[in-house]
Amino acid sequence: MLVDVPTIRPHKLAMAVMHCQVLCLVKITCSDGVVGWGEGTTIGGLAYGPESPESIKVNIDSYLAPLLIGQSADPFAASARMAAHIAGNNFARCAVETALFDAQGKRQGVPVSDLLGTRVRDAVPVLWVLASGDTAADIAEAEDMIARRRHNVFKLKIGRRELAEDVAHVARIKRALGDAISIRVDVNMAWDRHTAMRGIAMLADVGCDLVEQPLVNHDVAGMAELKAQGKIAIMADESLTGPVSAQAFIDADAADVFAVKIEQSAGLIAAGRVGAMADAAGTALYGGTMLESAIGSIAAAQLFCTFPNLQWGTELFAPLLLTQEILTTPLTYRDFALEVPQAPGLGITPDEVAIARLARGAPTRTITHG
Ligand SMILES: [Mg+2]
């Protein structure tokens, strides 16, 4: 089902301004009666990548569901079947795989983390993204977050404005918040190589700790050049779409940090492989988000809590950016971290009444296996 949820304020990224998040929520009922939930969500419709919430729904209904109905509900088997028969559509595959992991965890009485690896932490650090577009409003927002012990690391979305204006914005926020607070930026592919060379040098001078995806996603060589400068940590995000892309970055020594995203990687299993590859190569890790609601965010948290190294924390803050609660019990954000539930499956209970109220009018299509 497609669910529209307004955000608490406009969220301004280089490629889109979001006022609302569209969730594609997947509910799978297995033949033993066990139910699992998953989520496919994008940023700004088609602004960020080739899948939209609407395409995720139509492709699940038309292709993924018929492929899987009557087959094993084991998430590893289903994931392999999807990979063999469905090209691309990483977000849609992730949504279905997540729902099957939720169901499998409930079936076996274990949290999804235990199906993916060994849980090494029960909470993951979570930063906040300052993206109101207004420097003073961003500073006030950050100070409020620090005072409430909700976030003490901030990521700034830049790349929409002139370089000097963007750097001045970062500098003012860094000065206002002080040395103890880590400030990072996400350019979302908005710079060319020359702008990136200049921009990174300027950002280093104002105390910025990391630059995320300064260049277009396919420019691996350009990212390697920026990393070789050694001025600020370089993080790959949009470039990483699973293990094959991760290998290209490792071979080219093109990033200090990988932002691992379960949707971009085509699911929890593939994202776990990206994490293991980064570890083996000495690349640091960060848990990324596609601004998923509580369902997708906690699925990612179940994976990230199994990563032995999570040097740069996570950005699983998006449930706090949404105005509507879709769980019967909200997620727990405390002491700058998100707690990862221990209950079976994803460890959450979707509020189906709230979800039905927010869902788009058309009735959900149900396919039964004959
Ligand atoms: Mg990013």
XYZ file of N, CA, C and O in Angstrom, residues 60-250:
764
model
N 5.962 -4.829 -7.459
C 5.719 -5.908 -6.496
C 4.429 -6.635 -6.873
O 4.390 -7.871 -6.981
N 3.353 -5.868 -7.107
C 2.059 -6.492 -7.431
C 2.136 -7.304 -8.735
O 1.566 -8.391 -8.829
N 2.851 -6.769 -9.736
C 2.828 -7.378 -11.067
C 3.865 -8.480 -11.244
O 3.646 -9.407 -12.029
N 5.019 -8.371 -10.578
C 6.116 -9.291 -10.869
C 6.653 -10.042 -9.643
O 6.844 -11.247 -9.691
N 6.903 -9.319 -8.541
C 7.532 -9.992 -7.404
C 6.560 -10.929 -6.699
O 6.931 -12.059 -6.351
N 5.328 -10.481 -6.499
C 4.354 -11.337 -5.802
C 4.086 -12.632 -6.585
O 4.191 -13.727 -6.023
N 3.789 -12.552 -7.893
C 3.578 -13.806 -8.637
C 4.812 -14.712 -8.637
O 4.684 -15.936 -8.673
N 5.997 -14.127 -8.577
C 7.238 -14.913 -8.572
C 7.395 -15.705 -7.279
O 7.975 -16.787 -7.254
N 6.860 -15.147 -6.175
C 7.131 -15.732 -4.858
C 5.968 -16.529 -4.279
O 6.168 -17.377 -3.400
N 4.763 -16.259 -4.735
C 3.612 -16.973 -4.163
C 3.742 -18.478 -4.458
O 4.033 -18.881 -5.574
N 3.581 -19.274 -3.398
C 3.738 -20.726 -3.534
C 5.160 -21.212 -3.314
O 5.407 -22.406 -3.240
N 6.110 -20.269 -3.213
C 7.522 -20.627 -2.993
C 7.843 -20.580 -1.499
O 7.053 -20.132 -0.689
N 9.066 -21.005 -1.157
C 9.521 -20.946 0.232
C 9.502 -19.502 0.735
O 9.891 -18.581 0.019
N 9.054 -19.334 1.985
C 9.047 -18.008 2.609
C 10.374 -17.710 3.302
O 10.518 -16.661 3.926
N 11.329 -18.622 3.195
C 12.657 -18.362 3.768
C 13.257 -17.138 3.061
O 13.347 -17.113 1.831
N 13.659 -16.119 3.823
C 14.102 -14.878 3.170
C 15.344 -15.071 2.304
O 15.498 -14.380 1.293
N 16.227 -15.978 2.686
C 17.436 -16.191 1.884
C 17.072 -16.825 0.534
O 17.596 -16.439 -0.515
N 16.141 -17.809 0.569
C 15.702 -18.453 -0.678
C 14.947 -17.459 -1.552
O 15.168 -17.377 -2.770
N 14.061 -16.685 -0.941
C 13.262 -15.727 -1.718
C 14.144 -14.641 -2.313
O 13.938 -14.200 -3.449
N 15.140 -14.198 -1.544
C 16.038 -13.153 -2.020
C 16.814 -13.638 -3.241
O 16.972 -12.914 -4.232
N 17.288 -14.872 -3.171
C 18.025 -15.438 -4.310
C 17.109 -15.568 -5.521
O 17.514 -15.305 -6.659
N 15.862 -15.958 -5.286
C 14.911 -16.102 -6.396
C 14.642 -14.743 -7.045
O 14.595 -14.619 -8.271
N 14.482 -13.715 -6.221
C 14.264 -12.369 -6.777
C 15.488 -11.914 -7.564
O 15.367 -11.369 -8.665
N 16.685 -12.153 -7.014
C 17.910 -11.714 -7.700
C 18.056 -12.412 -9.048
O 18.548 -11.815 -10.013
N 17.603 -13.653 -9.123
C 17.750 -14.420 -10.363
C 16.744 -13.994 -11.427
O 17.005 -14.144 -12.618
N 15.595 -13.486 -11.008
C 14.512 -13.226 -11.968
C 14.163 -11.759 -12.158
O 13.423 -11.421 -13.081
N 14.640 -10.880 -11.280
C 14.250 -9.461 -11.345
C 15.509 -8.612 -11.517
O 16.377 -8.600 -10.640
N 15.605 -7.907 -12.630
C 16.731 -6.987 -12.831
C 16.450 -5.689 -12.077
O 15.305 -5.213 -12.048
N 17.481 -5.124 -11.470
C 17.311 -3.845 -10.780
C 16.213 -3.928 -9.727
O 16.092 -4.914 -9.012
N 15.428 -2.857 -9.614
C 14.324 -2.823 -8.639
C 14.798 -3.173 -7.227
O 14.131 -3.899 -6.489
N 15.971 -2.619 -6.868
C 16.571 -2.930 -5.567
C 15.659 -2.576 -4.403
O 15.589 -3.302 -3.406
N 14.959 -1.438 -4.509
C 14.126 -0.987 -3.387
C 12.935 -1.930 -3.211
O 12.580 -2.286 -2.083
N 12.326 -2.315 -4.332
C 11.178 -3.231 -4.268
C 11.600 -4.574 -3.689
O 10.906 -5.151 -2.837
N 12.758 -5.075 -4.139
C 13.247 -6.362 -3.617
C 13.541 -6.259 -2.123
O 13.264 -7.186 -1.349
N 14.100 -5.130 -1.706
C 14.390 -4.931 -0.279
C 13.105 -4.954 0.544
O 13.055 -5.556 1.619
N 12.054 -4.307 0.027
C 10.796 -4.242 0.772
C 10.240 -5.649 1.007
O 9.792 -5.986 2.114
N 10.286 -6.475 -0.037
C 9.758 -7.840 0.078
C 10.665 -8.697 0.969
O 10.188 -9.414 1.859
N 11.961 -8.578 0.758
C 12.905 -9.364 1.571
C 12.751 -9.015 3.057
O 12.774 -9.889 3.934
N 12.609 -7.712 3.342
C 12.438 -7.269 4.733
C 11.204 -7.915 5.363
O 11.259 -8.400 6.507
N 10.098 -7.924 4.628
C 8.862 -8.514 5.169
C 9.072 -10.003 5.456
O 8.568 -10.532 6.458
N 9.815 -10.686 4.592
C 10.061 -12.117 4.818
C 11.010 -12.342 5.997
O 10.872 -13.329 6.731
N 11.974 -11.432 6.211
C 12.823 -11.525 7.407
C 12.004 -11.293 8.678
O 12.207 -11.962 9.691
N 11.094 -10.319 8.621
C 10.237 -10.053 9.784
C 9.448 -11.319 10.134
O 9.399 -11.746 11.296
N 8.858 -11.927 9.101
C 8.067 -13.147 9.317
C 8.941 -14.291 9.832
O 8.565 -15.012 10.768
N 10.125 -14.448 9.249
C 11.009 -15.554 9.654
C 11.462 -15.401 11.105
O 11.537 -16.368 11.858
N 11.770 -14.147 11.497
C 12.162 -13.899 12.881
C 11.034 -14.252 13.839
O 11.252 -14.884 14.888
N 9.806 -13.844 13.471
C 8.654 -14.175 14.330
C 8.461 -15.685 14.391
O 8.164 -16.257 15.456
N 8.626 -16.340 13.273
C 8.450 -17.803 13.196
C 9.456 -18.521 14.106
O 9.128 -19.483 14.780
N 10.683 -18.016 14.113
C 11.749 -18.675 14.890
C 11.914 -18.079 16.285
O 12.718 -18.573 17.082
N 11.168 -16.995 16.574
C 11.233 -16.385 17.912
C 12.515 -15.624 18.168
O 12.963 -15.508 19.313
N 13.113 -15.087 17.094
C 14.361 -14.328 17.262
C 14.270 -12.995 16.523
O 13.542 -12.874 15.542
N 15.028 -11.971 16.989
C 15.069 -10.716 16.234
C 15.776 -10.923 14.890
O 16.593 -11.841 14.756
N 15.452 -10.072 13.927
C 16.042 -10.196 12.584
C 17.571 -10.138 12.647
O 18.248 -10.803 11.867
N 18.110 -9.379 13.606
C 19.579 -9.303 13.735
C 20.189 -10.691 13.858
O 21.257 -10.962 13.297
N 19.504 -11.599 14.559
C 20.047 -12.945 14.782
C 20.010 -13.796 13.513
O 20.731 -14.794 13.416
N 19.152 -13.408 12.563
C 19.121 -14.123 11.287
C 20.209 -13.626 10.345
O 20.572 -14.301 9.381
N 20.722 -12.429 10.627
C 21.690 -11.795 9.729
C 23.126 -11.953 10.201
O 24.056 -11.843 9.413
N 23.308 -12.161 11.486
C 24.664 -12.244 12.029
C 24.613 -12.283 13.537
O 23.705 -12.860 14.112
N 25.596 -11.642 14.159
C 25.668 -11.592 15.615
C 25.476 -10.155 16.063
O 26.202 -9.258 15.619
N 24.496 -9.951 16.929
C 24.242 -8.599 17.428
C 25.378 -8.179 18.359
O 25.705 -8.885 19.308
N 25.985 -7.033 18.065
C 27.086 -6.560 18.904
C 26.730 -5.293 19.682
O 27.527 -4.797 20.469
N 25.525 -4.731 19.432
C 25.081 -3.554 20.192
C 23.555 -3.540 20.183
O 22.933 -4.076 19.260
N 22.941 -2.972 21.209
C 21.478 -2.912 21.297
C 20.935 -1.528 20.956
O 19.728 -1.296 21.063
N 21.821 -0.628 20.573
C 21.395 0.708 20.118
C 22.418 1.187 19.098
O 23.592 0.824 19.168
N 21.946 1.969 18.127
C 22.877 2.528 17.130
C 22.845 4.048 17.222
O 21.769 4.652 17.362
N 24.031 4.704 17.174
C 24.063 6.170 17.216
C 23.320 6.742 16.010
O 23.391 6.182 14.917
N 22.599 7.844 16.227
C 21.816 8.450 15.148
C 22.093 9.949 15.086
O 21.899 10.661 16.075
N 22.535 10.414 13.916
C 22.699 11.860 13.751
C 21.394 12.475 13.269
O 20.414 11.787 12.997
N 21.383 13.806 13.154
C 20.218 14.532 12.638
C 20.658 15.332 11.419
O 21.785 15.818 11.371
N 19.767 15.426 10.456
C 20.079 16.175 9.250
C 19.432 17.555 9.323
O 18.217 17.670 9.492
N 20.268 18.585 9.238
C 19.785 19.962 9.212
C 19.576 20.340 7.753
O 20.537 20.416 6.989
N 18.328 20.550 7.372
C 18.016 20.784 5.957
C 16.813 21.707 5.805
O 16.011 21.566 4.889
N 16.693 22.670 6.722
C 15.568 23.605 6.619
C 15.830 24.638 5.527
O 14.910 25.294 5.049
N 17.120 24.814 5.176
C 17.472 25.820 4.174
C 17.781 27.169 4.806
O 18.196 28.098 4.126
N 17.609 27.293 6.125
C 17.825 28.568 6.817
C 18.841 28.349 7.949
O 18.625 27.516 8.827
N 19.945 29.099 7.914
C 21.045 28.848 8.854
C 20.606 29.032 10.310
O 20.886 28.182 11.166
N 19.931 30.139 10.603
C 19.527 30.400 11.993
C 18.551 29.338 12.487
O 18.644 28.866 13.632
N 17.625 28.935 11.623
C 16.662 27.893 12.001
C 17.386 26.569 12.242
O 17.062 25.827 13.179
N 18.398 26.273 11.414
C 19.177 25.037 11.597
C 19.916 25.044 12.936
O 19.977 24.031 13.640
N 20.498 26.196 13.295
C 21.240 26.281 14.565
C 20.278 26.071 15.742
O 20.572 25.311 16.667
N 19.124 26.724 15.690
C 18.135 26.567 16.776
C 17.683 25.110 16.876
O 17.554 24.558 17.977
N 17.469 24.491 15.715
C 17.030 23.089 15.689
C 18.105 22.188 16.323
O 17.814 21.313 17.136
N 19.377 22.431 15.957
C 20.479 21.616 16.487
C 20.620 21.802 17.994
O 20.790 20.823 18.742
N 20.529 23.051 18.459
C 20.689 23.304 19.900
C 19.593 22.596 20.700
O 19.845 22.064 21.776
N 18.387 22.598 20.142
C 17.276 21.907 20.795
C 17.546 20.395 20.868
O 17.317 19.760 21.905
N 18.065 19.821 19.781
C 18.370 18.379 19.756
C 19.445 18.015 20.781
O 19.361 16.995 21.460
N 20.478 18.866 20.880
C 21.573 18.600 21.829
C 21.038 18.670 23.255
O 21.313 17.795 24.084
N 20.221 19.703 23.543
C 19.681 19.893 24.891
C 18.819 18.696 25.302
O 18.820 18.288 26.467
N 18.088 18.135 24.326
C 17.216 16.986 24.640
C 17.952 15.651 24.552
O 17.326 14.596 24.650
N 19.272 15.681 24.355
C 20.105 14.480 24.224
C 19.572 13.531 23.139
O 19.659 12.322 23.261
N 19.029 14.125 22.060
C 18.538 13.278 20.974
C 19.605 13.089 19.896
O 19.758 11.999 19.369
N 20.322 14.157 19.551
C 21.392 14.064 18.541
C 22.522 15.010 18.926
O 22.265 16.117 19.388
N 23.772 14.556 18.699
C 24.925 15.428 18.919
C 25.897 15.397 17.744
O 27.029 15.844 17.853
N 25.432 14.836 16.625
C 26.178 14.853 15.364
C 25.187 15.350 14.309
O 24.025 14.939 14.319
N 25.637 16.237 13.423
C 24.715 16.823 12.448
C 25.280 16.747 11.040
O 26.475 16.939 10.816
N 24.375 16.447 10.130
C 24.723 16.425 8.710
C 23.962 17.554 8.037
O 22.756 17.717 8.266
N 24.676 18.316 7.238
C 24.065 19.451 6.540
C 23.922 19.107 5.065
O 24.854 18.620 4.443
N 22.759 19.368 4.533
C 22.529 19.151 3.111
C 22.962 20.399 2.364
O 22.415 21.492 2.620
N 23.936 20.258 1.484
C 24.377 21.403 0.693
C 24.393 21.011 -0.787
O 24.113 19.867 -1.134
N 24.722 21.988 -1.645
C 24.804 21.709 -3.081
C 23.746 22.422 -3.901
O 23.812 22.441 -5.120
N 22.744 23.003 -3.244
C 21.706 23.756 -3.958
C 22.166 25.170 -4.295
O 21.697 25.764 -5.238
N 23.056 25.716 -3.429
C 23.426 27.129 -3.559
C 24.848 27.268 -4.092
O 25.556 26.288 -4.277
N 25.287 28.513 -4.280
C 26.672 28.784 -4.655
C 27.597 28.210 -3.582
O 27.261 28.215 -2.390
N 28.774 27.788 -4.001
C 29.722 27.154 -3.087
C 30.048 28.033 -1.872
O 30.002 27.566 -0.725
N 30.367 29.302 -2.128
C 30.761 30.189 -1.024
C 29.624 30.327 -0.008
O 29.857 30.360 1.205
N 28.401 30.385 -0.520
C 27.224 30.505 0.345
C 27.057 29.229 1.186
O 26.779 29.291 2.388
N 27.230 28.087 0.542
C 27.123 26.813 1.258
C 28.185 26.703 2.355
O 27.894 26.289 3.482
N 29.412 27.066 2.021
C 30.497 26.947 3.014
C 30.264 27.920 4.165
O 30.487 27.570 5.338
N 29.779 29.112 3.874
C 29.487 30.079 4.941
C 28.411 29.527 5.884
O 28.484 29.703 7.107
N 27.430 28.849 5.300
C 26.350 28.210 6.072
C 26.943 27.145 7.013
O 26.635 27.113 8.214
N 27.823 26.312 6.489
C 28.461 25.270 7.310
C 29.300 25.920 8.406
O 29.244 25.502 9.578
N 30.058 26.944 8.046
C 30.948 27.599 9.013
C 30.162 28.216 10.169
O 30.549 28.088 11.336
N 29.043 28.867 9.842
C 28.235 29.503 10.900
C 27.683 28.466 11.859
O 27.655 28.667 13.081
N 27.228 27.332 11.323
C 26.659 26.292 12.184
C 27.752 25.668 13.050
O 27.572 25.469 14.252
N 28.908 25.393 12.444
C 30.019 24.791 13.200
C 30.449 25.732 14.326
O 30.667 25.303 15.461
N 30.556 27.022 14.015
C 30.967 28.004 15.041
C 29.955 28.067 16.170
O 30.304 28.095 17.346
N 28.670 28.055 15.810
C 27.620 28.182 16.827
C 27.569 26.959 17.745
O 27.313 27.085 18.936
N 27.819 25.769 17.183
C 27.652 24.547 17.976
C 28.930 24.149 18.716
O 28.867 23.417 19.706
N 30.084 24.585 18.221
C 31.331 24.361 18.957
C 32.084 23.121 18.529
O 31.583 22.275 17.790
N 33.310 23.017 19.036
C 34.238 21.966 18.605
C 33.776 20.553 18.946
O 34.127 19.597 18.274
N 33.003 20.421 20.029
C 32.623 19.080 20.488
C 31.589 18.431 19.569
O 31.357 17.220 19.645
N 30.953 19.218 18.711
C 29.875 18.690 17.862
C 30.411 18.425 16.454
O 30.982 19.307 15.823
N 30.210 17.194 15.986
C 30.689 16.827 14.649
C 29.719 17.323 13.581
O 28.512 17.091 13.666
N 30.271 18.000 12.579
C 29.480 18.501 11.455
C 29.971 17.839 10.170
O 31.171 17.812 9.883
N 29.036 17.291 9.421
C 29.344 16.657 8.140
C 28.428 17.243 7.078
O 27.391 17.813 7.423
N 28.770 17.069 5.813
C 27.892 17.566 4.749
C 27.591 16.469 3.748
O 28.389 15.557 3.537
N 26.420 16.572 3.135
C 26.021 15.685 2.046
C 25.714 16.549 0.836
O 24.827 17.399 0.883
N 26.470 16.332 -0.235
C 26.308 17.147 -1.441
C 25.325 16.492 -2.416
O 24.851 17.129 -3.359
N 24.997 15.237 -2.191
C 24.052 14.527 -3.065
C 24.391 14.712 -4.555
O 23.519 15.038 -5.365
N 25.658 14.534 -4.890
C 26.119 14.463 -6.290
C 26.090 15.799 -7.021
O 26.237 15.840 -8.231
N 25.926 16.919 -6.306
C 25.667 18.194 -6.983
C 26.914 18.870 -7.554
O 26.794 19.815 -8.328
N 28.124 18.421 -7.192
C 29.333 19.130 -7.630
C 30.017 18.420 -8.794
O 29.997 17.183 -8.888
N 30.719 19.218 -9.626
C 31.660 18.630 -10.585
C 33.011 18.496 -9.861
O 33.167 18.953 -8.730
N 34.000 17.900 -10.539
C 35.283 17.621 -9.869
C 35.979 18.899 -9.395
O 36.509 18.947 -8.290
N 35.955 19.920 -10.239
C 36.650 21.158 -9.894
C 36.012 21.813 -8.662
O 36.708 22.220 -7.725
N 34.693 21.896 -8.671
C 33.988 22.476 -7.524
C 34.270 21.660 -6.267
O 34.456 22.213 -5.172
N 34.319 20.352 -6.425
C 34.560 19.478 -5.269
C 35.958 19.712 -4.691
O 36.128 19.770 -3.469
N 36.961 19.825 -5.551
C 38.335 20.091 -5.081
C 38.362 21.372 -4.238
O 38.907 21.398 -3.134
N 37.760 22.428 -4.781
C 37.737 23.711 -4.064
C 36.884 23.613 -2.808
O 37.264 24.057 -1.726
N 35.711 23.019 -2.961
C 34.752 22.955 -1.857
C 35.297 22.181 -0.669
O 35.142 22.600 0.488
N 35.962 21.071 -0.949
C 36.473 20.243 0.150
C 37.581 20.971 0.900
O 37.647 20.933 2.136
N 38.436 21.690 0.165
C 39.490 22.476 0.834
C 38.865 23.549 1.732
O 39.296 23.748 2.875
N 37.815 24.192 1.229
C 37.154 25.240 2.020
C 36.453 24.641 3.243
O 36.499 25.206 4.344
N 35.825 23.480 3.066
C 35.114 22.835 4.185
C 36.097 22.368 5.259
O 35.799 22.420 6.457
N 37.287 21.914 4.823
C 38.302 21.482 5.791
C 38.681 22.655 6.686
O 38.850 22.507 7.899
N 38.779 23.826 6.083
C 39.183 25.023 6.842
C 38.150 25.437 7.895
O 38.499 26.101 8.867
N 36.881 25.090 7.695
C 35.865 25.512 8.673
C 35.505 24.390 9.651
O 34.573 24.529 10.435
N 36.253 23.279 9.607
C 36.085 22.243 10.636
C 35.056 21.172 10.320
O 34.587 20.472 11.220
N 34.721 21.008 9.037
C 33.785 19.952 8.638
C 34.522 18.606 8.634
O 35.654 18.518 8.190
N 33.873 17.550 9.136
C 34.543 16.259 9.323
C 34.459 15.318 8.134
O 35.283 14.405 8.002
N 33.423 15.453 7.312
C 33.197 14.448 6.257
C 32.354 15.050 5.144
O 31.469 15.863 5.408
N 32.638 14.614 3.906
C 31.838 15.029 2.751
C 31.250 13.782 2.108
O 31.974 12.859 1.748
N 29.935 13.790 2.003
C 29.230 12.635 1.452
C 28.873 12.887 -0.014
O 28.307 13.927 -0.353
N 29.221 11.924 -0.832
C 28.878 11.880 -2.263
C 28.923 13.252 -2.935
O 27.903 13.740 -3.437
N 30.132 13.853 -3.011
C 30.223 15.150 -3.683
C 29.971 15.054 -5.186
O 29.463 16.007 -5.786
N 30.346 13.915 -5.800
C 30.303 13.780 -7.261
C 29.172 12.848 -7.704
O 28.623 12.088 -6.914
N 28.889 12.913 -9.001
C 27.851 12.056 -9.581
C 28.180 10.581 -9.298
O 29.351 10.198 -9.181
N 27.149 9.747 -9.194
C 27.341 8.391 -8.668
C 28.326 7.533 -9.459
O 28.997 6.676 -8.899
N 28.470 7.762 -10.782
C 29.344 6.890 -11.575
C 30.797 7.356 -11.618
O 31.639 6.674 -12.188
N 31.122 8.498 -10.998
C 32.494 9.015 -11.086
C 33.380 8.439 -9.973
O 33.748 9.121 -9.013
N 33.746 7.168 -10.149
C 34.587 6.495 -9.152
C 35.990 7.107 -9.145
O 36.568 7.361 -8.079
N 36.533 7.378 -10.330
C 37.890 7.941 -10.415
C 37.956 9.316 -9.752
O 38.932 9.648 -9.070
N 36.897 10.104 -9.926
C 36.864 11.427 -9.299
C 36.836 11.312 -7.784
O 37.525 12.065 -7.076
N 36.071 10.371 -7.275
C 36.009 10.160 -5.824
C 37.380 9.722 -5.303
O 37.806 10.132 -4.218
N 38.093 8.895 -6.094
C 39.433 8.447 -5.686
C 40.386 9.642 -5.594
O 41.200 9.729 -4.666
N 40.270 10.572 -6.540
C 41.127 11.771 -6.498
C 40.860 12.586 -5.233
O 41.780 13.083 -4.591
N 39.579 12.732 -4.893
C 39.226 13.512 -3.704
C 39.730 12.827 -2.438
O 40.233 13.476 -1.525
N 39.602 11.507 -2.407
C 40.088 10.769 -1.227
C 41.607 10.938 -1.093
O 42.127 11.130 0.006
N 42.307 10.906 -2.239
C 43.771 11.020 -2.220
C 44.231 12.370 -1.674
O 45.319 12.481 -1.114
N 43.390 13.409 -1.823
C 43.705 14.727 -1.242
C 43.881 14.632 0.265
O 44.656 15.376 0.851
N 43.086 13.754 0.880
C 43.226 13.506 2.312
C 42.793 14.651 3.215
O 43.155 14.689 4.387
N 42.003 15.570 2.692
C 41.629 16.734 3.515
C 40.513 16.411 4.508
O 40.565 16.801 5.661
N 39.484 15.726 4.004
C 38.325 15.370 4.832
C 37.929 13.951 4.422
O 38.135 13.573 3.264
N 37.319 13.214 5.328
C 36.836 11.873 4.972
C 35.816 11.976 3.835
O 34.933 12.832 3.856
N 35.956 11.083 2.838
C 35.052 11.056 1.691
C 34.142 9.833 1.830
O 34.624 8.709 1.990
N 32.838 10.080 1.766
C 31.890 8.973 1.901
C 31.138 8.743 0.590
O 30.682 9.687 -0.050
N 31.013 7.471 0.212
C 30.210 7.093 -0.954
C 28.812 6.726 -0.500
O 28.647 6.001 0.482
N 27.796 7.239 -1.201
C 26.407 6.890 -0.875
C 25.672 6.469 -2.147
O 25.535 5.271 -2.422
N 25.249 7.440 -2.957
C 24.487 7.107 -4.167
C 25.233 6.119 -5.072
O 24.612 5.385 -5.844
N 26.570 6.119 -5.001
C 27.375 5.224 -5.844
C 27.233 3.758 -5.452
O 27.553 2.880 -6.252
N 26.805 3.496 -4.215
C 26.809 2.118 -3.709
C 25.441 1.476 -3.892
O 24.479 1.840 -3.240
N 25.394 0.514 -4.814
C 24.119 -0.168 -5.093
C 24.266 -1.663 -4.902
O 23.640 -2.449 -5.603
N 25.113 -2.045 -3.946
C 25.309 -3.455 -3.663
C 26.768 -3.853 -3.804
O 27.643 -3.008 -4.023
N 27.052 -5.152 -3.653
C 28.436 -5.636 -3.609
C 29.281 -5.297 -4.842
O 30.468 -5.005 -4.710
N 28.709 -5.320 -6.051
C 29.520 -5.063 -7.249
C 30.065 -3.639 -7.230
O 31.255 -3.397 -7.473
N 29.211 -2.672 -6.918
C 29.659 -1.273 -6.853
C 30.639 -1.091 -5.699
O 31.607 -0.327 -5.809
N 30.406 -1.783 -4.596
C 31.322 -1.675 -3.453
C 32.720 -2.163 -3.857
O 33.739 -1.549 -3.500
N 32.770 -3.253 -4.642
C 34.070 -3.771 -5.084
C 34.788 -2.748 -5.951
O 36.007 -2.569 -5.832
N 34.052 -2.065 -6.830
C 34.662 -1.047 -7.698
C 35.277 0.065 -6.850
O 36.376 0.551 -7.143
N 34.591 0.458 -5.785
C 35.127 1.517 -4.909
C 36.348 1.045 -4.135
O 37.300 1.793 -3.934
N 36.316 -0.212 -3.709
C 37.467 -0.751 -2.973
C 38.668 -0.859 -3.916
O 39.781 -0.437 -3.581
